[in-house]
Tab-separated table of C-alpha atoms in Angstrom:
chain	number	residue	atom	x	y	z
J	1	UNK	CA	-36.025	55.036	-53.708
J	2	UNK	CA	-32.575	55.206	-55.436
J	3	UNK	CA	-31.622	58.481	-56.937
J	4	UNK	CA	-32.605	59.160	-60.347
J	5	UNK	CA	-29.214	59.371	-61.607
J	6	UNK	CA	-28.235	55.763	-60.598
J	7	UNK	CA	-31.733	54.459	-61.115
J	8	UNK	CA	-31.669	52.660	-64.373
J	9	UNK	CA	-28.062	51.013	-63.643
J	10	UNK	CA	-29.574	49.592	-60.404
J	11	UNK	CA	-32.749	48.479	-62.149
J	12	UNK	CA	-30.733	46.749	-64.829
J	13	UNK	CA	-28.796	44.876	-62.179
J	14	UNK	CA	-31.975	44.210	-60.389
J	15	UNK	CA	-34.152	42.880	-63.261
J	16	UNK	CA	-33.258	40.421	-65.813
J	17	UNK	CA	-33.684	41.941	-69.373
J	18	UNK	CA	-34.973	45.361	-68.080
J	19	UNK	CA	-32.180	47.143	-70.609
J	20	UNK	CA	-34.468	45.648	-73.694
J	21	UNK	CA	-37.881	46.414	-72.017
J	22	UNK	CA	-37.992	49.764	-73.291
J	23	UNK	CA	-37.191	48.752	-76.815
J	24	UNK	CA	-39.586	45.788	-76.699
J	25	UNK	CA	-42.349	47.921	-75.247
J	26	UNK	CA	-42.234	50.434	-77.989
J	27	UNK	CA	-41.644	48.267	-80.750
J	28	UNK	CA	-44.826	46.258	-79.644
J	29	UNK	CA	-46.889	49.522	-79.403
J	30	UNK	CA	-45.771	50.790	-82.752
J	31	UNK	CA	-46.946	47.622	-84.292
J	32	UNK	CA	-50.305	48.101	-83.073
J	33	UNK	CA	-53.226	49.049	-85.552
J	34	UNK	CA	-53.874	52.853	-83.920
J	35	UNK	CA	-50.345	53.785	-82.709
J	36	UNK	CA	-48.955	52.667	-86.176
J	37	UNK	CA	-50.414	55.788	-87.849
J	38	UNK	CA	-48.182	58.528	-88.369
J	39	UNK	CA	-48.344	61.130	-85.711
J	40	UNK	CA	-50.269	58.910	-83.114
J	41	UNK	CA	-50.804	60.277	-79.532
J	42	UNK	CA	-48.846	57.929	-77.014
J	43	UNK	CA	-49.175	58.143	-73.108
J	44	UNK	CA	-46.259	57.106	-71.127
J	45	UNK	CA	-47.493	56.725	-67.691
J	46	UNK	CA	-44.951	56.853	-65.102
J	47	UNK	CA	-42.358	57.777	-67.357
J	48	UNK	CA	-39.517	57.581	-64.407
J	49	UNK	CA	-36.240	58.510	-65.935
J	50	UNK	CA	-37.217	58.390	-69.512
J	51	UNK	CA	-36.157	54.825	-70.746
J	52	UNK	CA	-39.449	54.492	-72.882
J	53	UNK	CA	-39.425	57.971	-74.113
J	54	UNK	CA	-35.717	57.719	-75.582
J	55	UNK	CA	-36.844	54.563	-77.416
J	56	UNK	CA	-40.055	56.165	-78.545
J	57	UNK	CA	-38.125	59.319	-79.927
J	58	UNK	CA	-35.635	56.592	-81.559
J	59	UNK	CA	-38.254	54.152	-83.046
J	60	UNK	CA	-41.226	56.673	-83.783
J	61	UNK	CA	-40.050	60.391	-83.869
J	62	UNK	CA	-43.397	61.504	-85.245
J	63	UNK	CA	-45.448	60.158	-82.030
J	64	UNK	CA	-47.017	63.064	-80.241
J	65	UNK	CA	-45.838	62.149	-76.699
J	66	UNK	CA	-47.430	62.728	-72.956
J	67	UNK	CA	-45.148	62.036	-70.135
J	68	UNK	CA	-46.434	61.525	-66.926
J	69	UNK	CA	-45.212	60.831	-63.465
J	70	UNK	CA	-46.182	61.935	-59.800
J	71	UNK	CA	-42.278	62.672	-59.244
J	72	UNK	CA	-41.224	65.863	-60.081
J	73	UNK	CA	-37.553	64.462	-59.615
J	74	UNK	CA	-38.088	61.811	-62.030
J	75	UNK	CA	-39.681	64.195	-64.539
J	76	UNK	CA	-36.698	66.505	-64.366
J	77	UNK	CA	-34.504	63.431	-64.763
J	78	UNK	CA	-36.371	62.131	-67.972
J	79	UNK	CA	-36.119	65.707	-69.381
J	80	UNK	CA	-32.469	66.128	-68.807
J	81	UNK	CA	-31.798	62.462	-70.280
J	82	UNK	CA	-33.522	63.509	-73.531
J	83	UNK	CA	-31.843	66.752	-73.898
J	84	UNK	CA	-33.166	68.296	-77.014
J	85	UNK	CA	-35.458	65.441	-77.834
J	86	UNK	CA	-37.665	66.619	-74.728
J	87	UNK	CA	-38.748	69.171	-76.935
J	88	UNK	CA	-42.266	68.814	-78.193
J	89	UNK	CA	-43.262	66.103	-75.335
J	90	UNK	CA	-46.067	67.093	-73.224
J	91	UNK	CA	-44.916	67.051	-69.683
J	92	UNK	CA	-47.127	66.691	-66.680
J	93	UNK	CA	-46.512	65.848	-62.998
J	94	UNK	CA	-49.618	63.765	-62.306
J	95	UNK	CA	-51.064	60.349	-62.074
J	96	UNK	CA	-53.071	58.743	-64.940
J	97	UNK	CA	-56.267	59.102	-62.721
J	98	UNK	CA	-55.544	63.120	-62.181
J	99	UNK	CA	-55.034	63.260	-66.052
J	100	UNK	CA	-58.793	62.603	-66.502
J	101	UNK	CA	-58.159	61.657	-70.086
J	102	UNK	CA	-60.979	60.466	-72.265
J	103	UNK	CA	-60.018	58.537	-75.404
J	104	UNK	CA	-57.113	60.765	-76.091
J	105	UNK	CA	-54.530	58.030	-76.939
J	106	UNK	CA	-53.617	55.562	-79.402
J	107	UNK	CA	-51.493	53.639	-77.234
J	108	UNK	CA	-50.020	53.958	-73.885
J	109	UNK	CA	-46.808	52.489	-72.080
J	110	UNK	CA	-46.748	51.415	-68.216
J	111	UNK	CA	-43.501	49.872	-67.215
J	112	UNK	CA	-43.124	48.888	-63.379
J	113	UNK	CA	-45.789	50.960	-62.245
J	114	UNK	CA	-48.941	48.770	-61.499
J	115	UNK	CA	-46.839	46.599	-58.925
J	116	UNK	CA	-46.339	49.658	-56.469
J	117	UNK	CA	-50.054	49.910	-56.273
J	118	UNK	CA	-52.143	47.970	-53.388
J	119	UNK	CA	-55.007	45.979	-54.554
J	120	UNK	CA	-57.467	47.537	-52.647
J	121	UNK	CA	-59.211	49.577	-55.614
J	122	UNK	CA	-56.263	51.389	-56.423
J	123	UNK	CA	-55.079	49.142	-59.165
J	124	UNK	CA	-58.459	48.838	-60.653
J	125	UNK	CA	-58.665	52.587	-60.537
J	126	UNK	CA	-55.236	53.021	-62.278
J	127	UNK	CA	-56.246	50.438	-65.348
J	128	UNK	CA	-59.537	51.899	-65.410
J	129	UNK	CA	-58.166	55.308	-66.052
J	130	UNK	CA	-55.440	54.043	-68.541
J	131	UNK	CA	-58.532	52.374	-70.405
J	132	UNK	CA	-60.517	55.624	-70.500
J	133	UNK	CA	-57.605	57.474	-71.659
J	134	UNK	CA	-57.376	55.235	-74.728
J	135	UNK	CA	-59.402	55.159	-77.966
J	136	UNK	CA	-61.413	51.958	-78.536
J	137	UNK	CA	-59.030	49.739	-79.831
J	138	UNK	CA	-55.965	51.517	-78.544
J	139	UNK	CA	-53.393	49.127	-76.747
J	140	UNK	CA	-51.669	49.261	-73.423
J	141	UNK	CA	-47.931	47.551	-72.629
J	142	UNK	CA	-47.896	46.536	-69.105
J	143	UNK	CA	-44.925	45.341	-67.482
J	144	UNK	CA	-44.557	44.537	-63.870
J	145	UNK	CA	-43.536	42.108	-61.022
J	146	UNK	CA	-45.818	39.292	-60.870
J	147	UNK	CA	-46.716	36.852	-57.888
J	148	UNK	CA	-45.156	33.714	-58.311
J	149	UNK	CA	-46.871	30.390	-59.314
J	150	UNK	CA	-47.079	27.737	-56.365
J	151	UNK	CA	-44.473	25.536	-57.570
J	152	UNK	CA	-41.661	23.266	-55.757
J	153	UNK	CA	-38.986	25.101	-58.081
J	154	UNK	CA	-40.030	28.315	-56.736
J	155	UNK	CA	-36.957	28.518	-54.292
J	156	UNK	CA	-34.860	27.879	-57.155
J	157	UNK	CA	-36.225	30.916	-59.067
J	158	UNK	CA	-35.645	32.949	-56.042
J	159	UNK	CA	-31.922	31.899	-55.643
J	160	UNK	CA	-31.560	32.422	-59.401
J	161	UNK	CA	-32.698	35.902	-59.020
J	162	UNK	CA	-29.913	36.790	-56.273
J	163	UNK	CA	-27.567	35.149	-58.449
J	164	UNK	CA	-28.318	37.203	-61.370
J	165	UNK	CA	-27.836	40.419	-59.276
J	166	UNK	CA	-24.472	39.327	-57.809
J	167	UNK	CA	-23.393	38.442	-61.304
J	168	UNK	CA	-24.707	42.034	-62.683
J	169	UNK	CA	-22.647	43.781	-59.912
J	170	UNK	CA	-25.441	44.799	-57.953
J	171	UNK	CA	-24.074	47.524	-55.600
J	172	UNK	CA	-27.156	49.297	-54.318
J	173	UNK	CA	-27.087	49.731	-50.425
J	174	UNK	CA	-29.741	48.233	-48.315
J	175	UNK	CA	-32.096	51.301	-48.381
J	176	UNK	CA	-32.011	51.387	-52.040
J	177	UNK	CA	-33.044	48.057	-52.387
J	178	UNK	CA	-35.521	48.274	-49.762
J	179	UNK	CA	-37.202	51.002	-51.738
J	180	UNK	CA	-36.863	48.908	-55.229
J	181	UNK	CA	-38.122	45.535	-53.889
J	182	UNK	CA	-40.207	46.043	-50.895
J	183	UNK	CA	-43.375	47.910	-50.500
J	184	UNK	CA	-44.716	46.086	-53.812
J	185	UNK	CA	-47.906	44.565	-54.201
J	186	UNK	CA	-47.855	41.888	-57.067
J	187	UNK	CA	-50.626	40.035	-58.057
J	188	UNK	CA	-51.124	36.676	-60.153
J	189	UNK	CA	-52.285	36.145	-63.822
J	190	UNK	CA	-55.824	35.339	-62.750
J	191	UNK	CA	-56.250	38.432	-60.740
J	192	UNK	CA	-54.556	40.515	-63.463
J	193	UNK	CA	-57.003	38.972	-65.691
J	194	UNK	CA	-60.010	39.921	-63.672
J	195	UNK	CA	-58.827	43.617	-63.024
J	196	UNK	CA	-57.995	44.443	-66.588
J	197	UNK	CA	-61.260	42.866	-67.906
J	198	UNK	CA	-63.298	45.165	-65.134
J	199	UNK	CA	-61.190	48.305	-66.424
J	200	UNK	CA	-62.319	47.639	-70.087
J	201	UNK	CA	-59.632	45.712	-71.632
J	202	UNK	CA	-59.598	42.055	-73.336
J	203	UNK	CA	-57.551	39.289	-71.888
J	204	UNK	CA	-53.837	39.986	-71.336
J	205	UNK	CA	-51.199	38.640	-73.787
J	206	UNK	CA	-48.053	37.876	-72.269
J	207	UNK	CA	-45.195	39.301	-74.297
J	208	UNK	CA	-42.238	39.076	-71.853
J	209	UNK	CA	-41.022	37.013	-69.102
J	210	UNK	CA	-38.003	37.043	-66.851
J	211	UNK	CA	-38.089	35.269	-63.538
J	212	UNK	CA	-40.985	37.144	-61.546
J	213	UNK	CA	-41.238	40.136	-64.034
J	214	UNK	CA	-44.051	39.710	-66.985
J	215	UNK	CA	-44.945	42.127	-69.750
J	216	UNK	CA	-48.628	41.937	-71.361
J	217	UNK	CA	-50.329	43.458	-74.180
J	218	UNK	CA	-53.881	44.641	-73.598
J	219	UNK	CA	-56.559	46.368	-75.938
J	220	UNK	CA	-59.466	48.722	-74.879
J	221	UNK	CA	-62.499	46.948	-75.695
J	222	UNK	CA	-65.346	48.983	-77.363
């Protein structure tokens, strides 16, 4: 993967709308019934270099944040990026499954994580752990690359993505792009709905789309 220091710039050049994703995700969660309460506990699953955490500190400095990521390098970059604002955040090098949280959080954010997990039970385990970590009625903002619909216009969409990258000045080398765009496991809308329902969420409500990238708002049932 691209070094954390250049990760955000590369992803902004790779993904349309990425620069606004963290702001949108935090604003959506902040408008939910449970996470809107003062001092709500919020989980950032796969916090990466901290984009969602920066926005959370800006929009909702009262939130009690738990930031997790399996990469020590990413956690260190996120802590450095936030500077003094990193104080008070509960940082853990772990996965959602390893966290073993039970109804702890009013809301959660997961941006560009599910896409990297194979659909061999691993996606379901991740989503189930997220649902389990939320209070009943708690919400999750999920953003990922999705499998394309069958369409005669799909070739044009893919060409537009390459054009967007060139126009954005994407300069990442081949190895970096391979790490960011390959080895992913996107799924379609129907499969996502089946998985989130099995995990304990209601049907996903789409709140963002830019070419193949889509964002969804999910609510834990019960």
